[in-house]
mmCIF file with all atom_site columns, C-alpha atoms in Angstrom:
data_model
loop_
_atom_site.group_PDB
_atom_site.id
_atom_site.type_symbol
_atom_site.label_atom_id
_atom_site.label_alt_id
_atom_site.label_comp_id
_atom_site.label_asym_id
_atom_site.label_entity_id
_atom_site.label_seq_id
_atom_site.pdbx_PDB_ins_code
_atom_site.Cartn_x
_atom_site.Cartn_y
_atom_site.Cartn_z
_atom_site.occupancy
_atom_site.B_iso_or_equiv
_atom_site.pdbx_formal_charge
_atom_site.auth_seq_id
_atom_site.auth_comp_id
_atom_site.auth_asym_id
_atom_site.auth_atom_id
_atom_site.pdbx_PDB_model_num
ATOM 1   C CA . UNK A 1 1   ? 0.103   0.279  -0.099  1.00 55.00 ? 285 UNK A CA 1
ATOM 2   C CA . UNK A 1 2   ? 2.789   2.758  0.662   1.00 56.00 ? 286 UNK A CA 1
ATOM 3   C CA . UNK A 1 3   ? 3.812   5.273  2.977   1.00 60.00 ? 287 UNK A CA 1
ATOM 4   C CA . UNK A 1 4   ? 2.523   9.202  2.764   1.00 59.00 ? 288 UNK A CA 1
ATOM 5   C CA . UNK A 1 5   ? 6.026   10.474 2.629   1.00 59.00 ? 289 UNK A CA 1
ATOM 6   C CA . UNK A 1 6   ? 6.143   14.729 4.057   1.00 63.00 ? 290 UNK A CA 1
ATOM 7   C CA . UNK A 1 7   ? 8.847   15.913 1.883   1.00 60.00 ? 291 UNK A CA 1
ATOM 8   C CA . UNK A 1 8   ? 10.188  19.112 4.250   1.00 68.00 ? 292 UNK A CA 1
ATOM 9   C CA . UNK A 1 9   ? 12.660  19.267 2.229   1.00 78.00 ? 293 UNK A CA 1
ATOM 10  C CA . UNK A 1 10  ? 14.007  19.776 -1.869  1.00 86.00 ? 294 UNK A CA 1
ATOM 11  C CA . UNK A 1 11  ? 14.350  16.651 -3.391  1.00 85.00 ? 295 UNK A CA 1
ATOM 12  C CA . UNK A 1 12  ? 16.013  15.591 -6.744  1.00 89.00 ? 296 UNK A CA 1
ATOM 13  C CA . UNK A 1 13  ? 14.022  12.923 -8.496  1.00 90.00 ? 297 UNK A CA 1
ATOM 14  C CA . UNK A 1 14  ? 15.382  10.957 -11.256 1.00 92.00 ? 298 UNK A CA 1
ATOM 15  C CA . UNK A 1 15  ? 12.714  9.529  -13.638 1.00 90.00 ? 299 UNK A CA 1
ATOM 16  C CA . UNK A 1 16  ? 14.297  6.838  -16.322 1.00 92.00 ? 300 UNK A CA 1
ATOM 17  C CA . UNK A 1 17  ? 12.586  8.048  -19.668 1.00 91.00 ? 301 UNK A CA 1
ATOM 18  C CA . UNK A 1 18  ? 12.444  6.422  -22.992 1.00 90.00 ? 302 UNK A CA 1
ATOM 19  C CA . UNK A 1 19  ? 14.539  6.929  -25.469 1.00 89.00 ? 303 UNK A CA 1
ATOM 20  C CA . UNK A 1 20  ? 14.646  10.376 -27.699 1.00 89.00 ? 304 UNK A CA 1
ATOM 21  C CA . UNK A 1 21  ? 11.137  11.358 -26.980 1.00 90.00 ? 305 UNK A CA 1
ATOM 22  C CA . UNK A 1 22  ? 12.578  14.252 -25.540 1.00 92.00 ? 306 UNK A CA 1
ATOM 23  C CA . UNK A 1 23  ? 15.397  16.761 -26.906 1.00 91.00 ? 307 UNK A CA 1
ATOM 24  C CA . UNK A 1 24  ? 17.806  17.734 -23.841 1.00 90.00 ? 308 UNK A CA 1
ATOM 25  C CA . UNK A 1 25  ? 16.771  21.635 -24.909 1.00 91.00 ? 309 UNK A CA 1
ATOM 26  C CA . UNK A 1 26  ? 14.118  23.263 -22.628 1.00 92.00 ? 310 UNK A CA 1
ATOM 27  C CA . UNK A 1 27  ? 13.486  21.020 -20.731 1.00 94.00 ? 311 UNK A CA 1
ATOM 28  C CA . UNK A 1 28  ? 10.474  21.104 -18.031 1.00 93.00 ? 312 UNK A CA 1
ATOM 29  C CA . UNK A 1 29  ? 8.858   19.548 -15.098 1.00 92.00 ? 313 UNK A CA 1
ATOM 30  C CA . UNK A 1 30  ? 5.255   20.357 -14.844 1.00 91.00 ? 314 UNK A CA 1
ATOM 31  C CA . UNK A 1 31  ? 4.192   20.098 -11.496 1.00 89.00 ? 315 UNK A CA 1
ATOM 32  C CA . UNK A 1 32  ? 0.676   19.759 -9.454  1.00 88.00 ? 316 UNK A CA 1
ATOM 33  C CA . UNK A 1 33  ? 0.333   20.042 -6.240  1.00 85.00 ? 317 UNK A CA 1
ATOM 34  C CA . UNK A 1 34  ? -2.544  21.273 -3.638  1.00 84.00 ? 318 UNK A CA 1
ATOM 35  C CA . UNK A 1 35  ? -4.247  23.217 -6.480  1.00 87.00 ? 319 UNK A CA 1
ATOM 36  C CA . UNK A 1 36  ? -0.351  25.371 -7.518  1.00 87.00 ? 320 UNK A CA 1
ATOM 37  C CA . UNK A 1 37  ? 0.750   24.644 -10.320 1.00 88.00 ? 321 UNK A CA 1
ATOM 38  C CA . UNK A 1 38  ? 5.505   24.875 -10.782 1.00 89.00 ? 322 UNK A CA 1
ATOM 39  C CA . UNK A 1 39  ? 7.924   24.328 -12.871 1.00 91.00 ? 323 UNK A CA 1
ATOM 40  C CA . UNK A 1 40  ? 10.865  23.090 -12.672 1.00 92.00 ? 324 UNK A CA 1
ATOM 41  C CA . UNK A 1 41  ? 13.762  22.611 -15.023 1.00 93.00 ? 325 UNK A CA 1
ATOM 42  C CA . UNK A 1 42  ? 15.173  19.509 -15.587 1.00 94.00 ? 326 UNK A CA 1
ATOM 43  C CA . UNK A 1 43  ? 18.467  17.518 -17.857 1.00 95.00 ? 327 UNK A CA 1
ATOM 44  C CA . UNK A 1 44  ? 18.292  14.783 -20.275 1.00 94.00 ? 328 UNK A CA 1
ATOM 45  C CA . UNK A 1 45  ? 21.279  13.133 -19.576 1.00 93.00 ? 329 UNK A CA 1
ATOM 46  C CA . UNK A 1 46  ? 21.080  8.790  -21.860 1.00 91.00 ? 330 UNK A CA 1
ATOM 47  C CA . UNK A 1 47  ? 17.379  7.905  -20.812 1.00 91.00 ? 331 UNK A CA 1
ATOM 48  C CA . UNK A 1 48  ? 16.704  9.744  -17.079 1.00 93.00 ? 332 UNK A CA 1
ATOM 49  C CA . UNK A 1 49  ? 15.919  12.951 -17.108 1.00 94.00 ? 333 UNK A CA 1
ATOM 50  C CA . UNK A 1 50  ? 16.486  14.071 -13.371 1.00 94.00 ? 334 UNK A CA 1
ATOM 51  C CA . UNK A 1 51  ? 14.907  17.989 -11.443 1.00 93.00 ? 335 UNK A CA 1
ATOM 52  C CA . UNK A 1 52  ? 14.062  18.846 -8.213  1.00 91.00 ? 336 UNK A CA 1
ATOM 53  C CA . UNK A 1 53  ? 11.346  19.103 -7.009  1.00 88.00 ? 337 UNK A CA 1
ATOM 54  C CA . UNK A 1 54  ? 11.134  21.461 -3.465  1.00 87.00 ? 338 UNK A CA 1
ATOM 55  C CA . UNK A 1 55  ? 7.122   21.463 -2.930  1.00 81.00 ? 339 UNK A CA 1
ATOM 56  C CA . UNK A 1 56  ? 6.597   17.362 -2.149  1.00 77.00 ? 340 UNK A CA 1
ATOM 57  C CA . UNK A 1 57  ? 4.990   15.118 -4.447  1.00 76.00 ? 341 UNK A CA 1
ATOM 58  C CA . UNK A 1 58  ? 2.446   14.316 -6.693  1.00 77.00 ? 342 UNK A CA 1
ATOM 59  C CA . UNK A 1 59  ? 1.344   14.891 -10.518 1.00 74.00 ? 343 UNK A CA 1
ATOM 60  C CA . UNK A 1 60  ? 4.482   15.572 -12.197 1.00 79.00 ? 344 UNK A CA 1
ATOM 61  C CA . UNK A 1 61  ? 4.803   15.368 -16.103 1.00 83.00 ? 345 UNK A CA 1
ATOM 62  C CA . UNK A 1 62  ? 8.034   15.841 -18.500 1.00 84.00 ? 346 UNK A CA 1
ATOM 63  C CA . UNK A 1 63  ? 8.248   17.737 -20.929 1.00 87.00 ? 347 UNK A CA 1
ATOM 64  C CA . UNK A 1 64  ? 9.657   20.184 -23.458 1.00 92.00 ? 348 UNK A CA 1
ATOM 65  C CA . UNK A 1 65  ? 8.716   24.111 -24.261 1.00 93.00 ? 349 UNK A CA 1
ATOM 66  C CA . UNK A 1 66  ? 11.400  25.963 -25.922 1.00 94.00 ? 350 UNK A CA 1
ATOM 67  C CA . UNK A 1 67  ? 8.937   29.630 -25.445 1.00 96.00 ? 351 UNK A CA 1
ATOM 68  C CA . UNK A 1 68  ? 10.776  32.106 -24.087 1.00 97.00 ? 352 UNK A CA 1
ATOM 69  C CA . UNK A 1 69  ? 10.882  36.323 -24.226 1.00 97.00 ? 353 UNK A CA 1
ATOM 70  C CA . UNK A 1 70  ? 11.596  39.100 -22.678 1.00 98.00 ? 354 UNK A CA 1
ATOM 71  C CA . UNK A 1 71  ? 10.452  42.237 -20.695 1.00 98.00 ? 355 UNK A CA 1
ATOM 72  C CA . UNK A 1 72  ? 12.085  45.413 -20.700 1.00 97.00 ? 356 UNK A CA 1
ATOM 73  C CA . UNK A 1 73  ? 11.239  47.276 -17.300 1.00 97.00 ? 357 UNK A CA 1
ATOM 74  C CA . UNK A 1 74  ? 10.907  51.063 -17.800 1.00 96.00 ? 358 UNK A CA 1
ATOM 75  C CA . UNK A 1 75  ? 10.531  53.621 -15.080 1.00 95.00 ? 359 UNK A CA 1
ATOM 76  C CA . UNK A 1 76  ? 7.628   56.430 -15.215 1.00 94.00 ? 360 UNK A CA 1
ATOM 77  C CA . UNK A 1 77  ? 10.394  58.628 -17.539 1.00 94.00 ? 361 UNK A CA 1
ATOM 78  C CA . UNK A 1 78  ? 11.011  55.245 -19.895 1.00 94.00 ? 362 UNK A CA 1
ATOM 79  C CA . UNK A 1 79  ? 13.522  54.900 -19.025 1.00 95.00 ? 363 UNK A CA 1
ATOM 80  C CA . UNK A 1 80  ? 14.785  51.210 -19.109 1.00 94.00 ? 364 UNK A CA 1
ATOM 81  C CA . UNK A 1 81  ? 15.653  50.148 -15.811 1.00 94.00 ? 365 UNK A CA 1
ATOM 82  C CA . UNK A 1 82  ? 16.852  46.260 -17.182 1.00 95.00 ? 366 UNK A CA 1
ATOM 83  C CA . UNK A 1 83  ? 16.284  43.367 -18.845 1.00 97.00 ? 367 UNK A CA 1
ATOM 84  C CA . UNK A 1 84  ? 14.783  40.076 -18.484 1.00 97.00 ? 368 UNK A CA 1
ATOM 85  C CA . UNK A 1 85  ? 14.808  37.129 -20.087 1.00 97.00 ? 369 UNK A CA 1
ATOM 86  C CA . UNK A 1 86  ? 11.260  34.489 -19.024 1.00 97.00 ? 370 UNK A CA 1
ATOM 87  C CA . UNK A 1 87  ? 11.052  31.613 -19.869 1.00 96.00 ? 371 UNK A CA 1
ATOM 88  C CA . UNK A 1 88  ? 8.088   28.682 -18.882 1.00 94.00 ? 372 UNK A CA 1
ATOM 89  C CA . UNK A 1 89  ? 10.385  28.177 -15.736 1.00 92.00 ? 373 UNK A CA 1
ATOM 90  C CA . UNK A 1 90  ? 9.256   31.494 -13.830 1.00 95.00 ? 374 UNK A CA 1
ATOM 91  C CA . UNK A 1 91  ? 5.597   31.050 -14.252 1.00 94.00 ? 375 UNK A CA 1
ATOM 92  C CA . UNK A 1 92  ? 4.391   32.433 -11.340 1.00 92.00 ? 376 UNK A CA 1
ATOM 93  C CA . UNK A 1 93  ? 7.300   34.263 -10.144 1.00 95.00 ? 377 UNK A CA 1
ATOM 94  C CA . UNK A 1 94  ? 6.833   37.167 -8.855  1.00 96.00 ? 378 UNK A CA 1
ATOM 95  C CA . UNK A 1 95  ? 7.538   40.580 -11.450 1.00 97.00 ? 379 UNK A CA 1
ATOM 96  C CA . UNK A 1 96  ? 10.229  43.610 -9.432  1.00 96.00 ? 380 UNK A CA 1
ATOM 97  C CA . UNK A 1 97  ? 8.870   45.710 -7.488  1.00 95.00 ? 381 UNK A CA 1
ATOM 98  C CA . UNK A 1 98  ? 9.098   49.506 -8.000  1.00 95.00 ? 382 UNK A CA 1
ATOM 99  C CA . UNK A 1 99  ? 8.739   52.437 -5.717  1.00 94.00 ? 383 UNK A CA 1
ATOM 100 C CA . UNK A 1 100 ? 8.605   55.899 -6.342  1.00 94.00 ? 384 UNK A CA 1
ATOM 101 C CA . UNK A 1 101 ? 8.403   58.368 -3.880  1.00 93.00 ? 385 UNK A CA 1
ATOM 102 C CA . UNK A 1 102 ? 4.367   59.816 -3.640  1.00 93.00 ? 386 UNK A CA 1
ATOM 103 C CA . UNK A 1 103 ? 2.549   56.595 -5.516  1.00 94.00 ? 387 UNK A CA 1
ATOM 104 C CA . UNK A 1 104 ? 2.219   53.345 -4.793  1.00 95.00 ? 388 UNK A CA 1
ATOM 105 C CA . UNK A 1 105 ? 2.814   50.882 -6.664  1.00 96.00 ? 389 UNK A CA 1
ATOM 106 C CA . UNK A 1 106 ? -0.009  48.488 -9.321  1.00 96.00 ? 390 UNK A CA 1
ATOM 107 C CA . UNK A 1 107 ? 1.787   46.259 -11.002 1.00 97.00 ? 391 UNK A CA 1
ATOM 108 C CA . UNK A 1 108 ? 3.730   46.319 -14.944 1.00 98.00 ? 392 UNK A CA 1
ATOM 109 C CA . UNK A 1 109 ? 1.808   47.493 -18.136 1.00 97.00 ? 393 UNK A CA 1
ATOM 110 C CA . UNK A 1 110 ? 2.146   45.192 -19.712 1.00 98.00 ? 394 UNK A CA 1
ATOM 111 C CA . UNK A 1 111 ? 0.302   45.437 -23.528 1.00 97.00 ? 395 UNK A CA 1
ATOM 112 C CA . UNK A 1 112 ? -2.636  47.217 -21.775 1.00 97.00 ? 396 UNK A CA 1
ATOM 113 C CA . UNK A 1 113 ? -2.853  44.291 -19.517 1.00 97.00 ? 397 UNK A CA 1
ATOM 114 C CA . UNK A 1 114 ? -1.075  44.982 -15.256 1.00 97.00 ? 398 UNK A CA 1
ATOM 115 C CA . UNK A 1 115 ? 1.019   42.156 -14.238 1.00 97.00 ? 399 UNK A CA 1
ATOM 116 C CA . UNK A 1 116 ? 2.481   41.732 -10.790 1.00 97.00 ? 400 UNK A CA 1
ATOM 117 C CA . UNK A 1 117 ? 2.953   37.739 -11.930 1.00 96.00 ? 401 UNK A CA 1
ATOM 118 C CA . UNK A 1 118 ? 4.730   36.216 -14.106 1.00 97.00 ? 402 UNK A CA 1
ATOM 119 C CA . UNK A 1 119 ? 1.256   34.489 -16.456 1.00 95.00 ? 403 UNK A CA 1
ATOM 120 C CA . UNK A 1 120 ? 1.585   31.395 -18.355 1.00 94.00 ? 404 UNK A CA 1
ATOM 121 C CA . UNK A 1 121 ? -1.407  34.671 -20.060 1.00 96.00 ? 405 UNK A CA 1
ATOM 122 C CA . UNK A 1 122 ? 1.947   36.849 -20.013 1.00 97.00 ? 406 UNK A CA 1
ATOM 123 C CA . UNK A 1 123 ? 4.576   33.917 -21.285 1.00 97.00 ? 407 UNK A CA 1
ATOM 124 C CA . UNK A 1 124 ? 2.415   33.250 -24.900 1.00 97.00 ? 408 UNK A CA 1
ATOM 125 C CA . UNK A 1 125 ? 2.459   37.064 -24.830 1.00 97.00 ? 409 UNK A CA 1
ATOM 126 C CA . UNK A 1 126 ? 5.960   38.016 -25.001 1.00 98.00 ? 410 UNK A CA 1
ATOM 127 C CA . UNK A 1 127 ? 6.793   34.333 -26.623 1.00 97.00 ? 411 UNK A CA 1
ATOM 128 C CA . UNK A 1 128 ? 10.114  35.741 -29.583 1.00 96.00 ? 412 UNK A CA 1
ATOM 129 C CA . UNK A 1 129 ? 9.735   39.383 -28.658 1.00 97.00 ? 413 UNK A CA 1
ATOM 130 C CA . UNK A 1 130 ? 11.115  41.382 -26.103 1.00 97.00 ? 414 UNK A CA 1
ATOM 131 C CA . UNK A 1 131 ? 7.824   43.214 -25.041 1.00 97.00 ? 415 UNK A CA 1
ATOM 132 C CA . UNK A 1 132 ? 8.327   46.583 -22.492 1.00 97.00 ? 416 UNK A CA 1
ATOM 133 C CA . UNK A 1 133 ? 6.384   47.456 -18.917 1.00 97.00 ? 417 UNK A CA 1
ATOM 134 C CA . UNK A 1 134 ? 5.697   51.233 -17.829 1.00 97.00 ? 418 UNK A CA 1
ATOM 135 C CA . UNK A 1 135 ? 5.049   51.190 -13.790 1.00 97.00 ? 419 UNK A CA 1
ATOM 136 C CA . UNK A 1 136 ? 1.943   50.957 -13.025 1.00 96.00 ? 420 UNK A CA 1
ATOM 137 C CA . UNK A 1 137 ? 1.498   54.510 -10.649 1.00 96.00 ? 421 UNK A CA 1
ATOM 138 C CA . UNK A 1 138 ? -1.210  55.355 -7.974  1.00 94.00 ? 422 UNK A CA 1
ATOM 139 C CA . UNK A 1 139 ? -0.896  58.578 -7.003  1.00 93.00 ? 423 UNK A CA 1
ATOM 140 C CA . UNK A 1 140 ? -1.120  58.792 -2.690  1.00 89.00 ? 424 UNK A CA 1
ATOM 141 C CA . UNK A 1 141 ? -3.553  59.589 -1.570  1.00 81.00 ? 425 UNK A CA 1
ATOM 142 C CA . UNK A 1 142 ? -2.941  62.269 1.560   1.00 68.00 ? 426 UNK A CA 1
ATOM 143 C CA . UNK A 1 143 ? -5.758  64.776 3.263   1.00 55.00 ? 427 UNK A CA 1
ATOM 144 C CA . UNK A 1 144 ? -6.081  67.708 1.646   1.00 55.00 ? 428 UNK A CA 1
ATOM 145 C CA . UNK A 1 145 ? -4.376  70.922 3.213   1.00 50.00 ? 429 UNK A CA 1
ATOM 146 C CA . UNK A 1 146 ? -6.020  73.790 2.149   1.00 48.00 ? 430 UNK A CA 1
ATOM 147 C CA . UNK A 1 147 ? -5.078  77.698 3.622   1.00 46.00 ? 431 UNK A CA 1
ATOM 148 C CA . UNK A 1 148 ? -7.065  80.880 3.757   1.00 50.00 ? 432 UNK A CA 1
ATOM 149 C CA . UNK A 1 149 ? -6.095  84.118 2.915   1.00 48.00 ? 433 UNK A CA 1
ATOM 150 C CA . UNK A 1 150 ? -7.858  87.141 3.833   1.00 53.00 ? 434 UNK A CA 1
ATOM 151 C CA . UNK A 1 151 ? -7.781  90.583 2.540   1.00 53.00 ? 435 UNK A CA 1
ATOM 152 C CA . UNK A 1 152 ? -10.104 93.126 1.964   1.00 55.00 ? 436 UNK A CA 1
ATOM 153 C CA . UNK A 1 153 ? -11.911 92.585 -1.359  1.00 52.00 ? 437 UNK A CA 1
ATOM 154 C CA . UNK A 1 154 ? -11.360 88.233 -1.866  1.00 49.00 ? 438 UNK A CA 1
ATOM 155 C CA . UNK A 1 155 ? -10.772 84.981 -0.700  1.00 48.00 ? 439 UNK A CA 1
ATOM 156 C CA . UNK A 1 156 ? -7.802  83.029 -1.526  1.00 49.00 ? 440 UNK A CA 1
ATOM 157 C CA . UNK A 1 157 ? -7.624  79.463 -1.662  1.00 47.00 ? 441 UNK A CA 1
ATOM 158 C CA . UNK A 1 158 ? -4.301  77.127 -2.746  1.00 47.00 ? 442 UNK A CA 1
ATOM 159 C CA . UNK A 1 159 ? -6.431  73.864 -3.715  1.00 46.00 ? 443 UNK A CA 1
ATOM 160 C CA . UNK A 1 160 ? -7.924  76.411 -6.009  1.00 45.00 ? 444 UNK A CA 1
ATOM 161 C CA . UNK A 1 161 ? -6.713  78.600 -9.239  1.00 44.00 ? 445 UNK A CA 1
ATOM 162 C CA . UNK A 1 162 ? -6.773  82.355 -8.353  1.00 41.00 ? 446 UNK A CA 1
ATOM 163 C CA . UNK A 1 163 ? -7.995  85.217 -10.478 1.00 44.00 ? 447 UNK A CA 1
ATOM 164 C CA . UNK A 1 164 ? -8.564  88.354 -9.650  1.00 46.00 ? 448 UNK A CA 1
ATOM 165 C CA . UNK A 1 165 ? -10.005 90.011 -7.974  1.00 47.00 ? 449 UNK A CA 1
ATOM 166 C CA . UNK A 1 166 ? -12.710 92.034 -9.406  1.00 53.00 ? 450 UNK A CA 1
ATOM 167 C CA . UNK A 1 167 ? -13.143 96.215 -8.348  1.00 48.00 ? 451 UNK A CA 1
#
């Protein structure tokens, strides 16, 4: 019947595979565990596939996937910060953080959509190409401060456009 094995450390797994089924390049393992999908890099040596599994055991699929692409991250002024290359093993990875004083970062705008995590959808989009990402920023809200100046014949508020007084 077997014994339940609780995996709490990374485990290197080697699986015998039929000869000629997989190529050495772009070899990955798809692992579905507790409702999450993980992708690991794998190596082919002879008729064996080896990979490291840090997430416990359950359904595992070995496959080749040549899809890859790059994302060019730019700051809010359009200056390049970094360009990163992604493939299927990056699915689920958080995209880089971004910080700008006075704003809250909400993710990266890539081809009109906002992403904070690398997804299967994003891999399909960038496959074979380089896409530009710009930060989605929301201005931090602060309590409005108002000051008033009372002079004869007019009232000025610093939170409105000022107009000349009517005489």
